[in-house]
Structures are given as C-alpha cells and as structure tokens.
Amino acid sequence: MRRLSMCAALAAALSSCLAAGTVRAQQAPLAIAAEPARPGDLYAAALLALGEGRLEEAAALLQRVLEREPRHAGAWLDLAISQCELGNAAEAERLFSSLEQRMAVPAGIEDVIARYRATGCGKAPVRRGGVWLLAATRGHDDNVNQGASDPRFTIGTGSTRTEYQLDPSSLPRADDFSQLAASWLRPLGEADGDVIVQAYTRRHDSVRAQDTASVLAAVEHTWKPFAWRLRGTAATGYVTLDGTLYQRQQQIQARLAPPAARLAPGVEFAAMANYSHVAYPTRPAYDGNTVEIGGIFGYRSEFGLTQATLTRLHDASAADRPGGDRKGWFGNLQWSGEVTSRLGLEAGLSHQMWQSSEIYSPNLIDKRRRQDTTTVRAAGQWLLRPHTSLVLEWRGTFNRENISLFQYNSRALQLSLRWDNF
C-alpha cells in the first residue's frame, strides 16, 4: 500500500476534475465557521500533518475543511484514506461511498480506493503499533562472485608488461540462491522517533563461499523547527561473508525538508548529509570514511511516485588503501505506481562513479582507478490477499572500470513471498 502522503497528488487529480466541471457534486450551503482560517489554509495544514504521520490531527483538520467546503474533492479522499489507515473501516467505507456518489472519480483513483478496501482497513496505525515485513526469496544470479568480465589482464609497465590469464574461480559463476529477510520499525514512545531493525541471510546452492548475512539497527528522530522537518538517523550494521565477519559500518545522517505547504502539490524535497565509517576486519587496508552531501526530489501524481537523488561523495582512506582517497557522484532515478488495486510496479536506474586520487599499484597497475557502476531494476508486486504479496524482481549491475581485473556484469532474477503487519 502506498504511504499516506500520496493523498496530496490524488487530491490534485480530483481537484482538476472539479475545475473541468466533470464532478457530479450536490450543491450544499457552506457551514458558518467560527475560526477565521480559510479552507485552503486548513487543507495545507492537513497535508502537512499527513506527511508527518499525525493521522488523528489530519483527520480533524480535513473534517473542518469539508464543513466549510463540502465539494473539496481532495479533502474527501484524504479523510477517507486517513480513516482507513487509522483502522476505522466503517467510517472509511462511508467516506469512500460518499466520494463515489458525489463525484466522477477517475479510473486511477478508483483503483486506489479499491486497494484500500481490499485491506479491510483493519490495520493498526503505524505510529502506534509499528510495522514489520518478512520476505522469503528464491532466485538466480549469473555472477554471484562478481567475477571479471575479461579473463585476461595485464600488469607491469613498458618492457615489463605481462599478460596473464585469470583462474576460473575469478571468472563469473552462476548459481541459484535462497534468501530470508525481515525488518521491523517501532515508534519510541510518544516521541517523534523510531527504532529500526533489519536482517537478512542469503544461501547459495553451490558457491557457498559467497553466502552472506547482515543485521542493521538504527534510531531515527524528527524535529520540526519553524515547521521544517529535520530527521536524524544513527545506524550500525554488520555483514558476514562465508560465515566470517566481513564488514562493520557506523553511519549518521540528517535530512532537512521544507514545510509541505511551501512546495507545489505533490512535490517533495529534502537536503541530505551523510557520514559513514566502514571497516573490513579481514582487509583493513580498505577501511574508509565517506561523506555524502546532496538532495532528494520527489513528485507524486495519480501515475505514481517519481523520485530522483543526486549526491556528491568523498571517501577518505583510513589506512594505506590502494589508490588512496576517492571522490565521486551518485545518482538515482526511480518510479513506483499502481496499475490496478492489486498490481504495483517499480523501476529504477542508478549510477555511481568513483575516481581514486593516487596510482592504484605503482609499477604493477599504473592507473588511477576509475569505477563506473550502473544498476537497473524492475519489479512487480501482486497483492494475493491483505498483508500477503508476491514480488518478481529483475536486477542488472554493470560495472565498468579502467582496470579490467575489476570489471564485471551481474544479472539476477528473484521471486519473493512477502508478509506484513498481520
């Protein structure tokens, strides 16, 4: 199910129908209000409350909007969905039915309403009970070990240049795998904070040396200075490879977003800063500290959510890493939307570039390593029944480098059964 902040975009779609004269609304006198605030001001405040997860407050504001302006299409839809998210199934159904009777609802929004109805609106509010997800996956990867694309590589300079043939174990190896993943989020009391725990384990049928497992724990807190939203996150994580601790990571992140009322309908934006320390117990020369600064832009409409991320990267070597410090960029573009009340689609494209500051290995590999990695992803999610869905996902990773030893391509197809919040 989409997050509740999608309502702003759906409201915009319904409002356009009102402007075009396609709404079959019954005329009703506006109630005399005691407060001086205009309906538009109340609606903006309601959208801000929705975006921040304050469902009860948003519902109260939306009710006041409808008392003043009974033909406000967006308020009808937002109020119905907020009641559904709060678990008030009877009230949500009454509002959905009233919306359909009063207005010529576009097909895309009919699908959204049907999807909410399919859940039964019986889920407890996220801010009160927390959320969790469990996924069991079976898949195939044509390069589980990130084997080099070119079996030949050359080292040395001038007359000492020598070409070698890679051992078969360093070439791409295909394998099937099984994976189990779980995540859990719970609010920290009545404060604007959450605790998050995620874990997964992946086991290969044949290439057992590539078996991995990880666990991550994080704490988030949100502040609202002058109606802006500042979200801080602190996280720590551990990854094992072939049963041995491979990586430790500590991370802190801050996101700052302006008030929703200051942005155009459906538009989301946040500035982001991130600092992380990564340590490799078995390969300490690759330890590093990475700083990431950038922004996230999103747009919600009846066609789904489109989100773009662009960040500047700097990775300072904590030891004597080959190539020294690195600088680079990361960009990501993704889309998610609902085709029907039961079928949702996702697509994503990301690219990351790293450029080392020093020669990778003097007299052996006399190049400053440049790494360009592109990842393409597509997925479809089918809702089998409330809280249970089937997800088919394809992912392709294409790593282009100026050192052929590290170039690789990987394509994976996987099918997951997911359960959430029941």
GROMACS .gro file of C-alpha atoms in nm:
model
  422
    1MET     CA    1   0.000   0.000   0.000
    2ARG     CA    2   0.125   0.349  -0.075
    3ARG     CA    3   0.226   0.575   0.208
    4LEU     CA    4  -0.042   0.813   0.322
    5SER     CA    5   0.138   1.120   0.184
    6MET     CA    6   0.029   1.011  -0.163
    7CYS     CA    7  -0.304   1.178  -0.089
    8ALA     CA    8  -0.183   1.520  -0.199
    9ALA     CA    9  -0.126   1.403  -0.555
   10LEU     CA   10  -0.458   1.218  -0.569
   11ALA     CA   11  -0.629   1.526  -0.436
   12ALA     CA   12  -0.476   1.730  -0.714
   13ALA     CA   13  -0.616   1.489  -0.970
   14LEU     CA   14  -0.965   1.510  -0.823
   15SER     CA   15  -0.943   1.888  -0.797
   16SER     CA   16  -0.867   1.906  -1.169
   17CYS     CA   17  -1.192   1.722  -1.231
   18LEU     CA   18  -1.374   1.986  -1.029
   19ALA     CA   19  -1.216   2.263  -1.233
   20ALA     CA   20  -1.312   2.092  -1.556
   21GLY     CA   21  -1.674   2.059  -1.450
   22THR     CA   22  -1.674   1.678  -1.453
   23VAL     CA   23  -1.775   1.637  -1.089
   24ARG     CA   24  -2.133   1.545  -1.011
   25ALA     CA   25  -2.145   1.723  -0.675
   26GLN     CA   26  -2.463   1.823  -0.498
   27GLN     CA   27  -2.484   2.188  -0.403
   28ALA     CA   28  -2.476   2.242  -0.029
   29PRO     CA   29  -2.450   2.560   0.175
   30LEU     CA   30  -2.119   2.617   0.350
   31ALA     CA   31  -2.132   2.594   0.725
   32ILE     CA   32  -2.067   2.915   0.916
   33ALA     CA   33  -1.724   2.876   1.071
   34ALA     CA   34  -1.611   3.028   1.395
   35GLU     CA   35  -1.244   3.024   1.300
   36PRO     CA   36  -1.102   3.289   1.065
   37ALA     CA   37  -0.879   3.042   0.874
   38ARG     CA   38  -0.961   2.984   0.510
   39PRO     CA   39  -1.030   2.629   0.375
   40GLY     CA   40  -0.710   2.640   0.172
   41ASP     CA   41  -0.505   2.715   0.485
   42LEU     CA   42  -0.670   2.432   0.675
   43TYR     CA   43  -0.610   2.192   0.388
   44ALA     CA   44  -0.242   2.284   0.370
   45ALA     CA   45  -0.213   2.221   0.744
   46ALA     CA   46  -0.388   1.886   0.700
   47LEU     CA   47  -0.145   1.781   0.425
   48LEU     CA   48   0.147   1.875   0.649
   49ALA     CA   49   0.001   1.662   0.930
   50LEU     CA   50  -0.048   1.371   0.689
   51GLY     CA   51   0.309   1.397   0.568
   52GLU     CA   52   0.434   1.383   0.928
   53GLY     CA   53   0.216   1.085   1.022
   54ARG     CA   54  -0.017   1.276   1.259
   55LEU     CA   55  -0.330   1.098   1.136
   56GLU     CA   56  -0.575   1.199   1.409
   57GLU     CA   57  -0.484   1.567   1.377
   58ALA     CA   58  -0.503   1.548   0.997
   59ALA     CA   59  -0.849   1.386   1.012
   60ALA     CA   60  -0.978   1.663   1.238
   61LEU     CA   61  -0.845   1.932   1.005
   62LEU     CA   62  -0.990   1.761   0.698
   63GLN     CA   63  -1.330   1.739   0.866
   64ARG     CA   64  -1.321   2.116   0.922
   65VAL     CA   65  -1.229   2.170   0.556
   66LEU     CA   66  -1.536   1.971   0.447
   67GLU     CA   67  -1.761   2.162   0.686
   68ARG     CA   68  -1.660   2.481   0.507
   69GLU     CA   69  -1.624   2.345   0.155
   70PRO     CA   70  -1.828   2.024   0.101
   71ARG     CA   71  -1.717   1.998  -0.263
   72HIS     CA   72  -1.343   1.979  -0.177
   73ALA     CA   73  -1.253   1.658  -0.362
   74GLY     CA   74  -0.907   1.621  -0.216
   75ALA     CA   75  -1.033   1.654   0.141
   76TRP     CA   76  -1.292   1.379   0.085
   77LEU     CA   77  -1.028   1.139  -0.043
   78ASP     CA   78  -0.765   1.229   0.217
   79LEU     CA   79  -1.013   1.193   0.502
   80ALA     CA   80  -1.133   0.852   0.377
   81ILE     CA   81  -0.778   0.718   0.345
   82SER     CA   82  -0.671   0.858   0.682
   83GLN     CA   83  -0.969   0.686   0.846
   84CYS     CA   84  -0.873   0.363   0.670
   85GLU     CA   85  -0.514   0.394   0.793
   86LEU     CA   86  -0.644   0.456   1.146
   87GLY     CA   87  -0.837   0.128   1.128
   88ASN     CA   88  -1.184   0.287   1.120
   89ALA     CA   89  -1.321   0.061   0.847
   90ALA     CA   90  -1.689   0.161   0.872
   91GLU     CA   91  -1.616   0.535   0.862
   92ALA     CA   92  -1.367   0.490   0.577
   93GLU     CA   93  -1.624   0.298   0.372
   94ARG     CA   94  -1.888   0.565   0.436
   95LEU     CA   95  -1.649   0.831   0.310
   96PHE     CA   96  -1.539   0.629   0.007
   97SER     CA   97  -1.904   0.570  -0.087
   98SER     CA   98  -1.990   0.939  -0.044
   99LEU     CA   99  -1.695   1.035  -0.262
  100GLU     CA  100  -1.807   0.799  -0.540
  101GLN     CA  101  -2.166   0.923  -0.523
  102ARG     CA  102  -2.074   1.290  -0.530
  103MET     CA  103  -1.802   1.285  -0.793
  104ALA     CA  104  -1.697   1.126  -1.120
  105VAL     CA  105  -1.389   0.958  -0.977
  106PRO     CA  106  -1.105   0.900  -1.230
  107ALA     CA  107  -1.016   0.536  -1.303
  108GLY     CA  108  -0.673   0.562  -1.140
  109ILE     CA  109  -0.822   0.683  -0.813
  110GLU     CA  110  -1.090   0.412  -0.828
  111ASP     CA  111  -0.805   0.159  -0.827
  112VAL     CA  112  -0.651   0.326  -0.522
  113ILE     CA  113  -0.984   0.317  -0.338
  114ALA     CA  114  -1.026  -0.050  -0.430
  115ARG     CA  115  -0.681  -0.128  -0.294
  116TYR     CA  116  -0.759   0.033   0.040
  117ARG     CA  117  -1.090  -0.152   0.054
  118ALA     CA  118  -0.907  -0.480  -0.015
  119THR     CA  119  -0.706  -0.436   0.306
  120GLY     CA  120  -1.024  -0.420   0.513
  121CYS     CA  121  -0.889  -0.105   0.680
  122GLY     CA  122  -0.817  -0.319   0.981
  123LYS     CA  123  -0.450  -0.235   1.021
  124ALA     CA  124  -0.346  -0.056   1.336
  125PRO     CA  125  -0.197   0.291   1.290
  126VAL     CA  126   0.170   0.280   1.205
  127ARG     CA  127   0.263   0.535   1.469
  128ARG     CA  128   0.105   0.326   1.744
  129GLY     CA  129   0.186  -0.033   1.666
  130GLY     CA  130   0.491  -0.024   1.444
  131VAL     CA  131   0.534  -0.214   1.120
  132TRP     CA  132   0.719  -0.527   1.017
  133LEU     CA  133   0.796  -0.717   0.698
  134LEU     CA  134   0.906  -1.075   0.630
  135ALA     CA  135   1.016  -1.197   0.285
  136ALA     CA  136   1.120  -1.542   0.164
  137THR     CA  137   1.302  -1.535  -0.171
  138ARG     CA  138   1.422  -1.779  -0.434
  139GLY     CA  139   1.639  -1.650  -0.719
  140HIS     CA  140   1.916  -1.695  -0.976
  141ASP     CA  141   2.226  -1.478  -1.031
  142ASP     CA  142   2.455  -1.526  -1.332
  143ASN     CA  143   2.757  -1.382  -1.144
  144VAL     CA  144   2.730  -1.441  -0.770
  145ASN     CA  145   3.106  -1.387  -0.713
  146GLN     CA  146   3.137  -1.066  -0.923
  147GLY     CA  147   3.379  -1.248  -1.150
  148ALA     CA  148   3.577  -1.041  -1.403
  149SER     CA  149   3.422  -0.995  -1.747
  150ASP     CA  150   3.761  -1.026  -1.924
  151PRO     CA  151   3.962  -1.344  -1.848
  152ARG     CA  152   4.287  -1.165  -1.940
  153PHE     CA  153   4.467  -0.889  -1.752
  154THR     CA  154   4.799  -0.712  -1.785
  155ILE     CA  155   5.038  -0.588  -1.517
  156GLY     CA  156   5.368  -0.402  -1.534
  157THR     CA  157   5.487  -0.109  -1.744
  158GLY     CA  158   5.692  -0.069  -2.060
  159SER     CA  159   5.902  -0.375  -2.140
  160THR     CA  160   5.787  -0.548  -1.820
  161ARG     CA  161   5.421  -0.559  -1.925
  162THR     CA  162   5.294  -0.916  -1.900
  163GLU     CA  163   4.955  -1.060  -1.985
  164TYR     CA  164   4.802  -1.322  -1.757
  165GLN     CA  165   4.501  -1.549  -1.768
  166LEU     CA  166   4.265  -1.538  -1.471
  167ASP     CA  167   4.197  -1.852  -1.271
  168PRO     CA  168   3.847  -1.992  -1.339
  169SER     CA  169   3.748  -1.916  -0.980
  170SER     CA  170   3.786  -1.543  -1.060
  171LEU     CA  171   3.552  -1.562  -1.360
  172PRO     CA  172   3.170  -1.527  -1.338
  173ARG     CA  173   2.995  -1.815  -1.161
  174ALA     CA  174   2.619  -1.856  -1.187
  175ASP     CA  175   2.414  -2.004  -0.906
  176ASP     CA  176   2.068  -2.024  -0.751
  177PHE     CA  177   2.007  -1.885  -0.404
  178SER     CA  178   1.754  -1.870  -0.122
  179GLN     CA  179   1.712  -1.564   0.096
  180LEU     CA  180   1.518  -1.472   0.408
  181ALA     CA  181   1.478  -1.105   0.506
  182ALA     CA  182   1.297  -0.929   0.790
  183SER     CA  183   1.255  -0.569   0.902
  184TRP     CA  184   1.082  -0.409   1.199
  185LEU     CA  185   1.005  -0.048   1.285
  186ARG     CA  186   0.856   0.071   1.613
  187PRO     CA  187   0.793   0.422   1.747
  188LEU     CA  188   0.985   0.531   2.054
  189GLY     CA  189   0.702   0.604   2.296
  190GLU     CA  190   0.516   0.925   2.219
  191ALA     CA  191   0.824   1.099   2.080
  192ASP     CA  192   0.888   1.169   1.712
  193GLY     CA  193   1.134   0.883   1.688
  194ASP     CA  194   1.159   0.525   1.566
  195VAL     CA  195   1.378   0.224   1.619
  196ILE     CA  196   1.450   0.011   1.313
  197VAL     CA  197   1.596  -0.339   1.286
  198GLN     CA  198   1.670  -0.519   0.958
  199ALA     CA  199   1.829  -0.857   0.893
  200TYR     CA  200   1.876  -1.098   0.605
  201THR     CA  201   2.059  -1.417   0.517
  202ARG     CA  202   2.138  -1.547   0.169
  203ARG     CA  203   2.248  -1.904   0.094
  204HIS     CA  204   2.373  -2.026  -0.245
  205ASP     CA  205   2.317  -2.375  -0.374
  206SER     CA  206   2.676  -2.433  -0.494
  207VAL     CA  207   2.901  -2.129  -0.444
  208ARG     CA  208   2.883  -2.140  -0.065
  209ALA     CA  209   3.183  -1.908  -0.028
  210GLN     CA  210   2.951  -1.624  -0.134
  211ASP     CA  211   2.690  -1.688   0.138
  212THR     CA  212   2.613  -1.363   0.320
  213ALA     CA  213   2.419  -1.241   0.621
  214SER     CA  214   2.368  -0.897   0.771
  215VAL     CA  215   2.198  -0.715   1.056
  216LEU     CA  216   2.136  -0.341   1.090
  217ALA     CA  217   1.994  -0.140   1.378
  218ALA     CA  218   1.903   0.229   1.359
  219VAL     CA  219   1.738   0.503   1.561
  220GLU     CA  220   1.561   0.797   1.395
  221HIS     CA  221   1.426   1.118   1.540
  222THR     CA  222   1.240   1.406   1.377
  223TRP     CA  223   1.246   1.769   1.485
  224LYS     CA  224   1.020   2.042   1.344
  225PRO     CA  225   1.200   2.378   1.375
  226PHE     CA  226   0.985   2.657   1.225
  227ALA     CA  227   0.762   2.396   1.052
  228TRP     CA  228   1.061   2.246   0.869
  229ARG     CA  229   1.133   1.876   0.916
  230LEU     CA  230   1.479   1.770   1.033
  231ARG     CA  231   1.527   1.396   1.056
  232GLY     CA  232   1.838   1.249   1.214
  233THR     CA  233   1.942   0.883   1.187
  234ALA     CA  234   2.215   0.686   1.360
  235ALA     CA  235   2.279   0.328   1.245
  236THR     CA  236   2.522   0.043   1.286
  237GLY     CA  237   2.548  -0.271   1.077
  238TYR     CA  238   2.743  -0.595   1.036
  239VAL     CA  239   2.791  -0.817   0.731
  240THR     CA  240   2.932  -1.169   0.719
  241LEU     CA  241   3.076  -1.346   0.415
  242ASP     CA  242   3.115  -1.725   0.417
  243GLY     CA  243   3.044  -1.723   0.790
  244THR     CA  244   3.319  -1.469   0.873
  245LEU     CA  245   3.268  -1.107   0.977
  246TYR     CA  246   3.339  -0.911   0.658
  247GLN     CA  247   3.226  -0.556   0.726
  248ARG     CA  248   3.130  -0.323   1.011
  249GLN     CA  249   2.961   0.008   0.943
  250GLN     CA  250   2.853   0.306   1.153
  251GLN     CA  251   2.651   0.585   0.997
  252ILE     CA  252   2.485   0.913   1.086
  253GLN     CA  253   2.253   1.101   0.852
  254ALA     CA  254   2.049   1.422   0.852
  255ARG     CA  255   1.765   1.521   0.616
  256LEU     CA  256   1.610   1.866   0.609
  257ALA     CA  257   1.280   1.925   0.429
  258PRO     CA  258   1.079   2.248   0.394
  259PRO     CA  259   0.712   2.261   0.501
  260ALA     CA  260   0.484   2.082   0.257
  261ALA     CA  261   0.273   2.397   0.226
  262ARG     CA  262   0.570   2.579   0.068
  263LEU     CA  263   0.601   2.328  -0.215
  264ALA     CA  264   0.378   2.267  -0.514
  265PRO     CA  265   0.113   1.992  -0.473
  266GLY     CA  266   0.273   1.651  -0.499
  267VAL     CA  267   0.629   1.785  -0.477
  268GLU     CA  268   0.874   1.660  -0.215
  269PHE     CA  269   1.230   1.778  -0.149
  270ALA     CA  270   1.494   1.723   0.116
  271ALA     CA  271   1.861   1.815   0.152
  272MET     CA  272   2.074   1.530   0.283
  273ALA     CA  273   2.412   1.489   0.457
  274ASN     CA  274   2.556   1.150   0.549
  275TYR     CA  275   2.874   1.032   0.721
  276SER     CA  276   2.975   0.666   0.748
  277HIS     CA  277   3.274   0.467   0.868
  278VAL     CA  278   3.331   0.125   0.711
  279ALA     CA  279   3.579  -0.127   0.847
  280TYR     CA  280   3.685  -0.459   0.694
  281PRO     CA  281   3.827  -0.685   0.969
  282THR     CA  282   3.992  -0.922   0.719
  283ARG     CA  283   4.107  -0.644   0.482
  284PRO     CA  284   4.189  -0.340   0.700
  285ALA     CA  285   4.366  -0.159   0.414
  286TYR     CA  286   4.021  -0.092   0.264
  287ASP     CA  287   3.876   0.084   0.571
  288GLY     CA  288   3.734   0.427   0.490
  289ASN     CA  289   3.525   0.725   0.598
  290THR     CA  290   3.269   0.852   0.349
  291VAL     CA  291   3.091   1.189   0.340
  292GLU     CA  292   2.786   1.227   0.117
  293ILE     CA  293   2.603   1.557   0.051
  294GLY     CA  294   2.312   1.604  -0.186
  295GLY     CA  295   1.938   1.625  -0.231
  296ILE     CA  296   1.629   1.412  -0.289
  297PHE     CA  297   1.344   1.531  -0.511
  298GLY     CA  298   1.010   1.356  -0.548
  299TYR     CA  299   0.682   1.408  -0.731
  300ARG     CA  300   0.357   1.224  -0.657
  301SER     CA  301   0.069   1.207  -0.902
  302GLU     CA  302  -0.207   0.968  -0.999
  303PHE     CA  303   0.057   0.788  -1.206
  304GLY     CA  304   0.273   0.709  -0.902
  305LEU     CA  305   0.580   0.842  -0.726
  306THR     CA  306   0.889   0.955  -0.917
  307GLN     CA  307   1.199   1.021  -0.707
  308ALA     CA  308   1.546   1.144  -0.801
  309THR     CA  309   1.859   1.154  -0.583
  310LEU     CA  310   2.190   1.325  -0.658
  311THR     CA  311   2.481   1.332  -0.413
  312ARG     CA  312   2.849   1.423  -0.406
  313LEU     CA  313   3.079   1.164  -0.246
  314HIS     CA  314   3.418   1.178  -0.076
  315ASP     CA  315   3.579   0.864   0.067
  316ALA     CA  316   3.889   0.918   0.282
  317SER     CA  317   4.111   0.613   0.324
  318ALA     CA  318   4.158   0.523   0.690
  319ALA     CA  319   4.467   0.314   0.610
  320ASP     CA  320   4.704   0.260   0.319
  321ARG     CA  321   4.434   0.168   0.068
  322PRO     CA  322   4.541   0.104  -0.294
  323GLY     CA  323   4.453   0.422  -0.484
  324GLY     CA  324   4.421   0.633  -0.169
  325ASP     CA  325   4.121   0.863  -0.123
  326ARG     CA  326   3.828   0.864  -0.367
  327LYS     CA  327   3.582   1.124  -0.494
  328GLY     CA  328   3.267   1.064  -0.693
  329TRP     CA  329   2.897   1.108  -0.760
  330PHE     CA  330   2.585   0.903  -0.705
  331GLY     CA  331   2.259   0.947  -0.893
  332ASN     CA  332   1.936   0.752  -0.868
  333LEU     CA  333   1.603   0.773  -1.052
  334GLN     CA  334   1.311   0.551  -0.953
  335TRP     CA  335   0.937   0.522  -1.008
  336SER     CA  336   0.664   0.326  -0.836
  337GLY     CA  337   0.294   0.314  -0.911
  338GLU     CA  338  -0.020   0.104  -0.902
  339VAL     CA  339  -0.163  -0.044  -1.221
  340THR     CA  340  -0.468  -0.197  -1.052
  341SER     CA  341  -0.589  -0.239  -0.696
  342ARG     CA  342  -0.369  -0.548  -0.666
  343LEU     CA  343  -0.077  -0.488  -0.902
  344GLY     CA  344   0.203  -0.241  -0.836
  345LEU     CA  345   0.512  -0.177  -1.049
  346GLU     CA  346   0.856  -0.034  -0.973
  347ALA     CA  347   1.152   0.067  -1.189
  348GLY     CA  348   1.487   0.215  -1.102
  349LEU     CA  349   1.812   0.334  -1.258
  350SER     CA  350   2.121   0.432  -1.058
  351HIS     CA  351   2.480   0.524  -1.142
  352GLN     CA  352   2.782   0.566  -0.917
  353MET     CA  353   3.124   0.700  -1.016
  354TRP     CA  354   3.446   0.680  -0.813
  355GLN     CA  355   3.783   0.830  -0.905
  356SER     CA  356   4.092   0.743  -0.697
  357SER     CA  357   4.342   1.016  -0.614
  358GLU     CA  358   4.657   0.803  -0.649
  359ILE     CA  359   4.805   0.530  -0.869
  360TYR     CA  360   4.646   0.200  -0.776
  361SER     CA  361   4.971  -0.001  -0.759
  362PRO     CA  362   5.291   0.170  -0.881
  363ASN     CA  363   5.496  -0.037  -1.133
  364LEU     CA  364   5.222  -0.303  -1.146
  365ILE     CA  365   4.896  -0.123  -1.227
  366ASP     CA  366   4.999   0.234  -1.314
  367LYS     CA  367   4.648   0.378  -1.326
  368ARG     CA  368   4.426   0.585  -1.106
  369ARG     CA  369   4.129   0.356  -1.064
  370ARG     CA  370   3.802   0.487  -1.208
  371GLN     CA  371   3.487   0.292  -1.131
  372ASP     CA  372   3.152   0.344  -1.308
  373THR     CA  373   2.868   0.123  -1.187
  374THR     CA  374   2.518   0.126  -1.335
  375THR     CA  375   2.229  -0.067  -1.181
  376VAL     CA  376   1.892  -0.125  -1.349
  377ARG     CA  377   1.596  -0.266  -1.157
  378ALA     CA  378   1.236  -0.360  -1.238
  379ALA     CA  379   0.979  -0.525  -1.011
  380GLY     CA  380   0.612  -0.611  -0.997
  381GLN     CA  381   0.416  -0.674  -0.677
  382TRP     CA  382   0.090  -0.870  -0.677
  383LEU     CA  383  -0.135  -0.849  -0.372
  384LEU     CA  384  -0.257  -1.204  -0.306
  385ARG     CA  385  -0.464  -1.103  -0.006
  386PRO     CA  386  -0.438  -0.835   0.263
  387HIS     CA  387  -0.084  -0.832   0.406
  388THR     CA  388   0.044  -1.100   0.167
  389SER     CA  389   0.203  -1.030  -0.172
  390LEU     CA  390   0.418  -1.188  -0.440
  391VAL     CA  391   0.710  -0.988  -0.582
  392LEU     CA  392   0.901  -1.064  -0.904
  393GLU     CA  393   1.220  -0.862  -0.944
  394TRP     CA  394   1.498  -0.836  -1.203
  395ARG     CA  395   1.820  -0.652  -1.134
  396GLY     CA  396   2.120  -0.588  -1.357
  397THR     CA  397   2.456  -0.446  -1.241
  398PHE     CA  398   2.713  -0.330  -1.497
  399ASN     CA  399   3.050  -0.231  -1.353
  400ARG     CA  400   3.282  -0.053  -1.597
  401GLU     CA  401   3.637   0.022  -1.484
  402ASN     CA  402   3.964   0.128  -1.639
  403ILE     CA  403   4.129  -0.171  -1.467
  404SER     CA  404   3.991  -0.478  -1.642
  405LEU     CA  405   4.056  -0.700  -1.340
  406PHE     CA  406   3.761  -0.537  -1.159
  407GLN     CA  407   3.509  -0.515  -1.444
  408TYR     CA  408   3.202  -0.735  -1.404
  409ASN     CA  409   2.838  -0.771  -1.504
  410SER     CA  410   2.569  -0.936  -1.297
  411ARG     CA  411   2.202  -1.014  -1.368
  412ALA     CA  412   1.964  -1.160  -1.113
  413LEU     CA  413   1.600  -1.269  -1.119
  414GLN     CA  414   1.416  -1.348  -0.798
  415LEU     CA  415   1.067  -1.426  -0.671
  416SER     CA  416   0.965  -1.331  -0.317
  417LEU     CA  417   0.668  -1.401  -0.095
  418ARG     CA  418   0.612  -1.115   0.149
  419TRP     CA  419   0.407  -1.083   0.463
  420ASP     CA  420   0.350  -0.759   0.653
  421ASN     CA  421   0.169  -0.637   0.963
  422PHE     CA  422  -0.072  -0.918   1.042
   0.00000   0.00000   0.00000
